[in-house]
mmCIF file of C-alpha atoms in Angstrom:
data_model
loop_
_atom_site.group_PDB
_atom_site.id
_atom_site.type_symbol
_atom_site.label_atom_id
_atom_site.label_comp_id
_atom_site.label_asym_id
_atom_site.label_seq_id
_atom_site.Cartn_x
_atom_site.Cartn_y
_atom_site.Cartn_z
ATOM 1 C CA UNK A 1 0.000 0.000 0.000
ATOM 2 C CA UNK A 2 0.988 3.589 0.020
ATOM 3 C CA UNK A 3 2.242 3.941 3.545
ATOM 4 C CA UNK A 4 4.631 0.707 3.339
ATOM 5 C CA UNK A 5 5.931 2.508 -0.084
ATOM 6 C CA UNK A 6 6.393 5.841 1.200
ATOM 7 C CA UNK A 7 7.778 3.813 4.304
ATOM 8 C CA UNK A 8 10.305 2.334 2.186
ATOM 9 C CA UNK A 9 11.673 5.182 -0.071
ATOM 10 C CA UNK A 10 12.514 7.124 3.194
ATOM 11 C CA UNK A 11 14.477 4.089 4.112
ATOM 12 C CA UNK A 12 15.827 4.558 1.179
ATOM 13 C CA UNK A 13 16.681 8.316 1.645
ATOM 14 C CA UNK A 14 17.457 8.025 5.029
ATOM 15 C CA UNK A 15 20.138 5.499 3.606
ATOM 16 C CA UNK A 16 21.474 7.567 1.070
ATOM 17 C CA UNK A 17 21.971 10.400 4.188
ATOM 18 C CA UNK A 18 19.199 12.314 2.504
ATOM 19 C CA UNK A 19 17.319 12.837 6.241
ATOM 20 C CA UNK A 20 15.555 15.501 4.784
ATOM 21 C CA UNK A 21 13.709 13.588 2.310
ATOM 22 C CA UNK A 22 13.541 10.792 4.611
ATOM 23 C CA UNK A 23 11.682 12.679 7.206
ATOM 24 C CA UNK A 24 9.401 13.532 4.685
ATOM 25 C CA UNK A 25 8.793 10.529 2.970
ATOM 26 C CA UNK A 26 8.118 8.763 6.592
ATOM 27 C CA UNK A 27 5.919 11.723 7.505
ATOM 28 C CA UNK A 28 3.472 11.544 4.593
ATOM 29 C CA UNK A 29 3.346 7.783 5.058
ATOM 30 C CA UNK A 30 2.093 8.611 8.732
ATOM 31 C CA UNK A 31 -0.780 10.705 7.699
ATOM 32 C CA UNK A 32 -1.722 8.015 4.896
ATOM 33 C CA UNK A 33 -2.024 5.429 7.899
ATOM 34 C CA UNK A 34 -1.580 6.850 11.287
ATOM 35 C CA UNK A 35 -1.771 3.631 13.127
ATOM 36 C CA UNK A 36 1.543 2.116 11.437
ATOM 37 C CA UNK A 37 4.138 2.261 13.829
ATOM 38 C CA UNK A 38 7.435 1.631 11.675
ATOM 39 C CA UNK A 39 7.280 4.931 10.268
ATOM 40 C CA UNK A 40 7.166 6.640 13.277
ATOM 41 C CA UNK A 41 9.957 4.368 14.516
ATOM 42 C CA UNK A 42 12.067 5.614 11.357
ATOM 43 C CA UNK A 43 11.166 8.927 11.533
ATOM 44 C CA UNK A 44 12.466 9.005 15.021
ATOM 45 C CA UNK A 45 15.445 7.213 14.417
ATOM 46 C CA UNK A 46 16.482 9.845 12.162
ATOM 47 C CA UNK A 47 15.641 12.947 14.044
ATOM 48 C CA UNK A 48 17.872 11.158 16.604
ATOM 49 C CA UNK A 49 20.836 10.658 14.483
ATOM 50 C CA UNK A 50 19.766 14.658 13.769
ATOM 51 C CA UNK A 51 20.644 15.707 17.471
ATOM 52 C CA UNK A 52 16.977 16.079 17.667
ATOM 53 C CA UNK A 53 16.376 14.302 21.087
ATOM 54 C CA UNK A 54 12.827 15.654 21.683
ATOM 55 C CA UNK A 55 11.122 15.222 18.493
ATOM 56 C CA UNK A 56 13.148 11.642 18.298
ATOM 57 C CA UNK A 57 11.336 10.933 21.659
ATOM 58 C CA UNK A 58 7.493 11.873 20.533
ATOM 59 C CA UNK A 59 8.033 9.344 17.833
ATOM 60 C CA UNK A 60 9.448 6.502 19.992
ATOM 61 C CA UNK A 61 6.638 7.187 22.331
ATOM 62 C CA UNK A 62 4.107 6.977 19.734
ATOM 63 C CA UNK A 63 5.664 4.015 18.636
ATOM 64 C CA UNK A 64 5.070 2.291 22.065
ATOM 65 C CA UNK A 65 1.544 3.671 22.227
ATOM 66 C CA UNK A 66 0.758 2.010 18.885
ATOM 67 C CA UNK A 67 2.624 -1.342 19.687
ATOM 68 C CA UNK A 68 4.177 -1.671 23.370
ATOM 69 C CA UNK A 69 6.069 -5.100 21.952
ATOM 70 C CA UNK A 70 8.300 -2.631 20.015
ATOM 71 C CA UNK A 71 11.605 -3.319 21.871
ATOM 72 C CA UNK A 72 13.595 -1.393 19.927
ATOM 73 C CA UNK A 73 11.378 1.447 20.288
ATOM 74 C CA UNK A 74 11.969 0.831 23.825
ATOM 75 C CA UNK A 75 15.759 1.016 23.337
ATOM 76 C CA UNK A 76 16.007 4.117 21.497
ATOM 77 C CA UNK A 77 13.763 5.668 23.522
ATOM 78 C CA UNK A 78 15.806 4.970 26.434
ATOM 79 C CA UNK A 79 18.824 5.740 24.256
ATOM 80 C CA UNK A 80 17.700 9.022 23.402
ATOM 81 C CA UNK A 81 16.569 10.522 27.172
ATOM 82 C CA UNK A 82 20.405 9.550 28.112
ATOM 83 C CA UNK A 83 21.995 10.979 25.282
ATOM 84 C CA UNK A 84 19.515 14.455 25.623
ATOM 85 C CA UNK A 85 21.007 14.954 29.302
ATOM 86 C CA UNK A 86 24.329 14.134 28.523
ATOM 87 C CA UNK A 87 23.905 17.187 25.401
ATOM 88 C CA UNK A 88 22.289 19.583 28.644
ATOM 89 C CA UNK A 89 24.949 18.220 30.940
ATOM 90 C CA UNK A 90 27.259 19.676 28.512
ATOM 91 C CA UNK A 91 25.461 22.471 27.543
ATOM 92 C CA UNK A 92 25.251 22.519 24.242
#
């Protein structure tokens, strides 16, 4: 269906380091089926690897919301509160 393709392009993009495009691609796939966790998942992932520790953990949660057996959700979640108070430890 449309959300798995758009789903899979920003894989694509996000692969290619266009996180832009990814974003976007994962984004539009969300509001074709908002109850499909993955691209939420991937959308987070990549705000993460952005810096972008807040947004990256709205995703994550959403993830968990959708599907709580989403252990890597779980992880990066986790992975992202410790890395955001490490960046405010550091202030920066």
């Amino acid at each position: 269906d449309l959300a798995t393709a758009l789903n899979d392009r920003g894989q694509v993009r996000y692969l290619r380091v266009e996180f832009a495009a990814a974003v976007q691609d994962f984004t539009a796939a969300i509001e074709c089926q908002p109850g499909f966790e993955v691209p939420y998942y991937n959308r987070g992932l990549v705000r993460y690897r952005l810096g972008d520790f807040d947004e990256a953990m709205k995703d994550f949660k959403k993830v968990l919301e959708l599907n709580p057996q989403f252990e890597d959700a779980a992880l990066s979640l986790k992975q992202a509160k410790l890395d955001k108070e490490e960046k405010e430890k550091r202030g920066y």
